[in-house]
XYZ file of C-alpha atoms in Angstrom:
390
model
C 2.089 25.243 -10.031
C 0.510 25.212 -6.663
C 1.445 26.116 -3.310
C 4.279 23.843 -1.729
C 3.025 23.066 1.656
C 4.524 20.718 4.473
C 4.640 20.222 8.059
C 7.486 22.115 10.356
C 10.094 19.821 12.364
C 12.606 20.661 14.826
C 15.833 21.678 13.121
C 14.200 23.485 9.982
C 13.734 20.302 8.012
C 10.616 19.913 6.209
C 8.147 16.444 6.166
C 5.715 16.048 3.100
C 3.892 13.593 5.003
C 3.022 12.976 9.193
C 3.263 9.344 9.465
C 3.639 7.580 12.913
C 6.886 5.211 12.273
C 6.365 1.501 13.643
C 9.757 0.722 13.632
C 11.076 -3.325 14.185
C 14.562 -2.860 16.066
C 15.152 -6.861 14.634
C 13.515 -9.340 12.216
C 12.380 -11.430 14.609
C 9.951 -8.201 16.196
C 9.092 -7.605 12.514
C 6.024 -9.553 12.380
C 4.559 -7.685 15.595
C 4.952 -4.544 13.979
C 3.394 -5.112 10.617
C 0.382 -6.498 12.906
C 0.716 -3.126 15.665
C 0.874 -0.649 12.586
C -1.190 -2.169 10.231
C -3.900 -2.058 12.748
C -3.468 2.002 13.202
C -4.287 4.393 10.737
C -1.771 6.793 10.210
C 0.885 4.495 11.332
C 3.699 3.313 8.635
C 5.695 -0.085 9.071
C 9.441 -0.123 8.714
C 9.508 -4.440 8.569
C 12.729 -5.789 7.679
C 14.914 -8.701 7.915
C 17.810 -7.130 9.510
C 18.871 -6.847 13.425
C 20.639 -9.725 14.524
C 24.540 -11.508 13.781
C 25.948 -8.345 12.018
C 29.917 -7.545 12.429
C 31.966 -4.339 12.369
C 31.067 -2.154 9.222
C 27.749 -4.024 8.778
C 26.377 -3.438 11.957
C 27.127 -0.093 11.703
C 25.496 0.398 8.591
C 22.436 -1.152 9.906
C 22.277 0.533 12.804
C 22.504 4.136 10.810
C 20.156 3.234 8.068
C 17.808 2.045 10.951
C 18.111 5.289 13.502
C 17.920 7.714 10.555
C 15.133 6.626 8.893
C 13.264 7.315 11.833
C 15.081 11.013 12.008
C 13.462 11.639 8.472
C 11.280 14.545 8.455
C 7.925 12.536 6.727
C 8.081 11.067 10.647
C 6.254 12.678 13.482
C 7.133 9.935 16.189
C 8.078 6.632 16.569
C 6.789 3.204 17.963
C 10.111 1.497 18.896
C 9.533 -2.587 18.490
C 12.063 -5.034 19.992
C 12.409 -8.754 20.983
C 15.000 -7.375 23.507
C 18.177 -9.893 22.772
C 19.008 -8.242 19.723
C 22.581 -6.710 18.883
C 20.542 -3.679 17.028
C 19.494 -2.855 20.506
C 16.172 -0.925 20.688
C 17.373 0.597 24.020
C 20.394 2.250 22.134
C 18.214 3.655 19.285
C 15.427 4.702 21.619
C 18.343 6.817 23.118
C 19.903 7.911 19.891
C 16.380 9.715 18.592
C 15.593 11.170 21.922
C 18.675 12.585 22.034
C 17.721 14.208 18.522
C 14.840 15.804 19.704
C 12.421 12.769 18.143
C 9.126 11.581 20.838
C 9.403 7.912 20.546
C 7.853 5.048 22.318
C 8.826 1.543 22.637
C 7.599 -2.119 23.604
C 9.861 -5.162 24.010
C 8.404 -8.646 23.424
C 10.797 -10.409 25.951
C 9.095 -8.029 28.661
C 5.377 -8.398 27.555
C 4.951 -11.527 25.544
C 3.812 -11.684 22.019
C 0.136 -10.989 22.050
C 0.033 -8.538 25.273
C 3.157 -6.639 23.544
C 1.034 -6.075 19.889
C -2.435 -5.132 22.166
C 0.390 -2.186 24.205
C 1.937 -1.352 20.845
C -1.731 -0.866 19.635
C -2.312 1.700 22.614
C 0.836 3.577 22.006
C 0.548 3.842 18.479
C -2.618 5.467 18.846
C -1.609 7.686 21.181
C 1.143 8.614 19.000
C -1.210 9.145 16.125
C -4.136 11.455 17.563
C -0.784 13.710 18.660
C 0.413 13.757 14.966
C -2.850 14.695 13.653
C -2.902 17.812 15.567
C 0.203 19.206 12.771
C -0.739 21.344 10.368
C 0.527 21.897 6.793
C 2.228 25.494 6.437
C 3.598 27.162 3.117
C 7.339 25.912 2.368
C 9.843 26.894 0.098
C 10.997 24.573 -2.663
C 13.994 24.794 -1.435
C 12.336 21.965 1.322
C 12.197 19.414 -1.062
C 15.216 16.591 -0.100
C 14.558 15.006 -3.516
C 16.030 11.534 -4.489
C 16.312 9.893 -7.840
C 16.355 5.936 -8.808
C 15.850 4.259 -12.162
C 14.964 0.459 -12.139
C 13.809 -2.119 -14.845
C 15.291 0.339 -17.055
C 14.989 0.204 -20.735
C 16.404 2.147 -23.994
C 13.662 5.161 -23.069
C 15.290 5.385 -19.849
C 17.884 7.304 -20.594
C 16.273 8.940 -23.590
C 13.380 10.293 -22.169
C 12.824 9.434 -18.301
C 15.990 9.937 -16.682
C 16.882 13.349 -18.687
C 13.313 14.895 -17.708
C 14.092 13.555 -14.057
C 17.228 15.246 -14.261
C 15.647 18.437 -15.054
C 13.864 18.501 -12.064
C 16.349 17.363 -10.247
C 18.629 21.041 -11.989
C 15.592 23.030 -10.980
C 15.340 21.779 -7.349
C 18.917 22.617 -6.949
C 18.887 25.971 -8.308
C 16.012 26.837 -5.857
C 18.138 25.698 -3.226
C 16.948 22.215 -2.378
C 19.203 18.611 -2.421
C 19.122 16.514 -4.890
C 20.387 12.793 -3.626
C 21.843 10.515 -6.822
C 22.074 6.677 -5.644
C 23.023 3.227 -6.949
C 26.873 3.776 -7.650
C 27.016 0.327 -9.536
C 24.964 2.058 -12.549
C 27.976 4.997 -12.650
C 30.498 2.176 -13.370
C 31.025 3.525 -16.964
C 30.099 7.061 -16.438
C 32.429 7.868 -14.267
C 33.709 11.223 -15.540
C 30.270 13.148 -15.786
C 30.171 13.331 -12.463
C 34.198 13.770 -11.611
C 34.534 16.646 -13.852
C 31.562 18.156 -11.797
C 33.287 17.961 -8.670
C 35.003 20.601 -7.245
C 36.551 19.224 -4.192
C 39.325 17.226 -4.334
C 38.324 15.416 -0.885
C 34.625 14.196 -2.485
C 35.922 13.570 -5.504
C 38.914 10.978 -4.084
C 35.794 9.316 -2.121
C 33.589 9.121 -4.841
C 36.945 7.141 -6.698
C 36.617 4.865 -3.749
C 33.521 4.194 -3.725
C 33.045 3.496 -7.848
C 36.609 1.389 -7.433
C 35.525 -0.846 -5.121
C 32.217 -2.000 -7.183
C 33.422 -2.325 -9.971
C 35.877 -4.814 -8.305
C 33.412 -6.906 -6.896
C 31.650 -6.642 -9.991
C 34.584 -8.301 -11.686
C 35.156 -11.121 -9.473
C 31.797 -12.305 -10.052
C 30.739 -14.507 -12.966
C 28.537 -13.825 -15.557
C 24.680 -15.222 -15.054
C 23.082 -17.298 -17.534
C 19.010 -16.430 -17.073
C 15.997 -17.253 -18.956
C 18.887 -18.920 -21.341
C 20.328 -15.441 -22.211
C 24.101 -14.766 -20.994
C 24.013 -11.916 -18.654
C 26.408 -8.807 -18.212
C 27.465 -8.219 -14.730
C 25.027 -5.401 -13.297
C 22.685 -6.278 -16.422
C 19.095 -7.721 -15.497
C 17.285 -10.134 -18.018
C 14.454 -6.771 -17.963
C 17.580 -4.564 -19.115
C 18.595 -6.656 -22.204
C 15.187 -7.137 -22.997
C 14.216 -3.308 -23.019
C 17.397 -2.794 -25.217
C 20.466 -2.293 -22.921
C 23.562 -4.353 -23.335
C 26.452 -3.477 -21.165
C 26.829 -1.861 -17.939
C 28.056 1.356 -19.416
C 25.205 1.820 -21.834
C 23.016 1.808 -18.834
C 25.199 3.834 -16.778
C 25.088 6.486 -19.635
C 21.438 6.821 -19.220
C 21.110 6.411 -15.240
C 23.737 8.959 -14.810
C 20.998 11.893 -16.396
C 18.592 11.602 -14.167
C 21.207 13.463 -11.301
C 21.076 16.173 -13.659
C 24.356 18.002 -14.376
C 24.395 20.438 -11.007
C 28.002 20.565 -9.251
C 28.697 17.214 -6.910
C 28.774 19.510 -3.638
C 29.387 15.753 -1.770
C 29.675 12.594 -1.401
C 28.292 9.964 1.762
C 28.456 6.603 2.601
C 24.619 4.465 2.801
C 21.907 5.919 4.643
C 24.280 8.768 6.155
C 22.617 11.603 6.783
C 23.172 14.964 4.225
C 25.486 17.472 4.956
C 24.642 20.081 2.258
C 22.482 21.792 0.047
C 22.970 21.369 -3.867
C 23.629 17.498 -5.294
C 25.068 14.557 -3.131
C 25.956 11.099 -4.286
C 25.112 8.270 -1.200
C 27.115 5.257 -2.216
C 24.602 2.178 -2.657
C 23.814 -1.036 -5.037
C 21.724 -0.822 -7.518
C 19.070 -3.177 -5.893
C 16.391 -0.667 -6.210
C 14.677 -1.186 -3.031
C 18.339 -1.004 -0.836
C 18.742 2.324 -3.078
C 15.304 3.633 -1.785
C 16.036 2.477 1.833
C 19.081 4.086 1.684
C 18.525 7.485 0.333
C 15.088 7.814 2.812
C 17.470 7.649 5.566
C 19.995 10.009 4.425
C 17.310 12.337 4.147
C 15.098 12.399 0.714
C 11.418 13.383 1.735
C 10.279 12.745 -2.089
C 11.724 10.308 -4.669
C 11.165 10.090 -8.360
C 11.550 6.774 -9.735
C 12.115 6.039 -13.271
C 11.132 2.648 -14.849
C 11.150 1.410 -18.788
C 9.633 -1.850 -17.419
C 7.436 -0.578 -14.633
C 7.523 -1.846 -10.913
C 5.508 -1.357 -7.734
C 8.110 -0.697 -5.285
C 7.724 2.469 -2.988
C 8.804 3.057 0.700
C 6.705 3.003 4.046
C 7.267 6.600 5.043
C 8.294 8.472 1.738
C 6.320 8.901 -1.531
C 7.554 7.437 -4.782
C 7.203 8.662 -7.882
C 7.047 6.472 -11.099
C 8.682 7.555 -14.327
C 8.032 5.938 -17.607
C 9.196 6.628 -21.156
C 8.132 3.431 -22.465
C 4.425 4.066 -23.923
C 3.596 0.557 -23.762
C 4.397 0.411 -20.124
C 2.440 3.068 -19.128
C -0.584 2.420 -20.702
C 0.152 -2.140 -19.777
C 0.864 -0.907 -15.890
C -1.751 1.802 -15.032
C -1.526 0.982 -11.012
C 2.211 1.446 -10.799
C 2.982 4.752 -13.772
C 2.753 8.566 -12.343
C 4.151 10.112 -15.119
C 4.936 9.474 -18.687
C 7.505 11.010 -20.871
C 6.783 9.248 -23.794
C 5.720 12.430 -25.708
C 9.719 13.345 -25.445
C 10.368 10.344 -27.664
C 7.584 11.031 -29.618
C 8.636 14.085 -30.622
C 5.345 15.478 -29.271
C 6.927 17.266 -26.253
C 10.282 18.922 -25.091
C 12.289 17.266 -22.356
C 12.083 21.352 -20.638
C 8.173 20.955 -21.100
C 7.892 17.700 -19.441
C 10.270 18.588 -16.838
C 7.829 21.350 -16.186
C 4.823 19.177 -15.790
C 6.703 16.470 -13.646
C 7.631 19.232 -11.170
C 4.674 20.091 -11.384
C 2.955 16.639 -10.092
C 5.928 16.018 -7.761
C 4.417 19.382 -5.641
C 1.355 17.595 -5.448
C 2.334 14.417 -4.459
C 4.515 16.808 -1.926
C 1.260 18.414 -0.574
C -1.007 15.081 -0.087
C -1.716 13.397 -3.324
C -0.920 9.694 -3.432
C 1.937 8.629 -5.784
C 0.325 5.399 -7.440
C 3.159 2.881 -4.692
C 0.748 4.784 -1.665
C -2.180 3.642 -3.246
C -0.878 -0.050 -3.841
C 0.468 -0.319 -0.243
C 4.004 -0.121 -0.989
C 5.876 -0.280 1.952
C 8.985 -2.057 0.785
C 11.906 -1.502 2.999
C 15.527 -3.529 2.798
C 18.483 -2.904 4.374
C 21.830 -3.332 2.306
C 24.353 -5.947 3.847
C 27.864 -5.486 3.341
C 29.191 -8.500 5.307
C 28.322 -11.779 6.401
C 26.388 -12.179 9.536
C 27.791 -14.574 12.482
C-alpha cells in the first residue's frame, strides 16, 4: 500500500483534496454559483435548494449542515454566495467560519446585481484558487482518514459481500486510530441491538434509542406505496425488492455490516461535527444523497459507498467510493463501480483479502486518484428537512 499523503489544516485535521468551496447561502443564489464555480477550475459547487422559510429545529439544521461543510478539511477557502434577504444569512456564516480560522470571501446579489455579482465571484474565486494551489501534499497517518460509509440501491450481495468488506475497512481504520462515521438510521430499524450491545456509554446509547424510536414512528404512520404495481414495505425501494430484499430488517441486517463491529464511542445529531476518534453514528434518512450531505459536514474526508444496483451519486467536495457485489452491475455500470467484491460471493476471494485491496484503492483515491462520481461530475448535494417551511 502506498504512502497516505494529504494537505495540513489548522486544528490537525487532514483534507484529501484542496478544493475552493462556492458555497450558495440560499436557493435562490444557487444558480450564480453553479455558473461562478463552474467557470473556475479548482472550484467545487455546494448548489442546493435550501435557505429560505425554515423554523426552529430546521433552520438550525440547515444552518449547521451548511457552515460545516465548509469547515471540512477537503476545503481550502470559501466563496460565500448570497441574494442577501435570506434567513440562512450569508453575513452570519461568513462570521461563523472566520471565527474558525477558515479565509472566506463573499458576494451578495442584492448589492451587485446578477451578472456584475457572477463576473466579482469569478475574480474572487480565482483569487482564492491560485492561493490553494500553493498547498502541498505531506505524509499523513491513517489515522487522518474521517471515513464514512453508505449503502444505496442495495441488493441481496449487499450485505453478503459489499457491506461486510466495507466494514472491514471501516475495523482497520479504527484500529489505526481514525473515525469511522455510520449514517442512515432508518436502515438500523431492525438491527438495533448490534450496535446497542457495542455501546458502552449509557448517555450515547439512550440517544441512539431516541434517535432509532423516533423513525421508526414516522415510519409507521406512513402507508405502504404501491410502485411499478408491486406493494412496497415502508423504507423498501422498488430497486430493493427487485435485488432480493423484502422487509426493512432484512436490509437493515446487511447495512448494519458495513459500520463494522468497532465499539459505538458516540452518537450526533445531522451534519454535527465529530467529537471523537473510533466509530460514531450521525442520525440521518436513508435518502442516500441527505446521508452523504450529512456525514461530509460532520466531518468524513472519504466515503465508501456500497451499491447492488449501482448509482452515480458523489459529493462536490469529498470523494466517493462505489462498492459493488453484484457482478452484473459492475461489469452493466462501468462509469459509476470502483470496486467489486463479487469474488467474495464467488468464492474466489476472502472478505479479509478484499478488505485488503479496497483499503488499498481507498489510499489512492485519498492521495489524488479520481473515484469514478469525480470523473462523472458528481456534485450532488441535499440538505435533509425536518419541518415544514413557512
Amino acid at each position: 500500500m502506498e504512502a497516505l499523503k494529504g494537505y495540513l489544516r489548522k486544528g490537525g485535521k487532514v483534507g484529501f483534496r484542496n478544493h475552493v468551496l462556492v458555497l450558495p447561502s440560499v436557493s435562490c443564489s444557487a444558480k450564480a454559483a453553479q455558473r461562478i464555480g463552474y467557470a473556475v477550475p479548482g472550484c467545487a459547487v455546494a448548489h442546493h435548494n435550501e435557505g429560505c422559510g425554515h423554523l426552529g429545529e430546521d433552520y438550525v439544521q440547515t444552518m449547521r449542515t451548511l457552515e460545516n461543510t465548509a469547515l471540512n478539511p477537503n476545503v481550502h477557502s470559501i466563496l460565500l454566495v448570497g441574494l442577501g434577504c435570506e434567513k440562512t444569512s450569508p453575513f452570519e456564516i461568513r462570521n461563523f467560519l472566520e471565527e474558525a480560522g477558515k479565509r472566506v470571501e463573499m458576494i451578495v446579489l442584492h448589492e451587485h446585481d446578477v451578472k456584475k455579482g457572477i463576473q466579482l465571484g469569478i475574480e474572487k474565486a480565482s483569487e482564492l484558487v491560485k492561493d490553494a494551489s500553493r498547498e502541498k501534499r505531506v505524509p499523513v497517518p491513517l489515522s487522518s482518514i474521517v471515513l464514512g460509509v453508505e449503502c444505496g440501491g442495495s441488493d441481496f450481495t449487499s450485505g453478503l459481500a459489499a457491506n461486510p468488506v466495507i466494514g472491514r475497512v471501516a475495523d482497520t481504520i479504527v484500529a489505526e486510530g481514525g473515525s469511522v462515521i455510520l449514517s442512515e438510521i432508518t436502515e438500523l430499524i431492525g438491527a438495533e441491538s448490534l450496535f446497542e450491545n457495542r455501546v458502552s456509554d449509557d448517555a450515547v446509547r439512550e440517544k441512539l434509542g431516541r434517535f432509532i424510536k423516533v423513525m421508526l414512528e414516522e415510519s409507521k404512520k406512513s402507508a405502504r406505496a404501491h410502485v411499478d404495481g408491486v406493494d412496497m414495505p415502508n423504507n423498501i425501494s422498488p430497486g430493493n425488492v427487485r435485488g432480493g430484499l423484502t422487509t426493512i430488517e432484512e436490509k437493515a441486517l446487511g447495512a448494519a455490516v458495513k459500520g463494522g463491529t468497532s465499539e459505538v464511542v458516540d452518537v450526533v445529531d445531522y451534519a454535527e461535527l465529530l467529537n471523537k476518534k473510533g466509530l460514531t453514528i450521525m442520525n440521518s434518512p436513508g435518502y442516500d444523497i441527505e446521508s452523504v450531505t450529512g456525514m461530509v459536514a460532520s466531518g468524513a474526508n472519504i466515503v465508501l459507498f456500497s451499491s447492488g444496483a449501482g448509482t452515480p451519486s458523489g459529493n462536490p467536495i469529498v470523494p466517493v467510493i462505489k462498492v459493488t457485489g453484484n457482478e452484473l452491475t459492475e461489469s452493466r455500470l462501468p462509469d459509476m463501480i470502483d470496486f467489486s467484491a463479487a469474488p467474495v460471493l464467488e468464492g474466489l476471494e476472502t472478505i479479509q483479502g478484499s478488505a485488503e485491496k479496497l483499503l488499498d484503492l481507498v489510499v489512492r483515491v485519498a492521495n489524488g486518484l479520481e473515484a469514478k462520481a469525480e470523473a462523472l461530475g458528481q456534485d450532488d448535494f441535499s440538505i435533509w428537512n425536518i419541518g415544514i417551511k413557512m
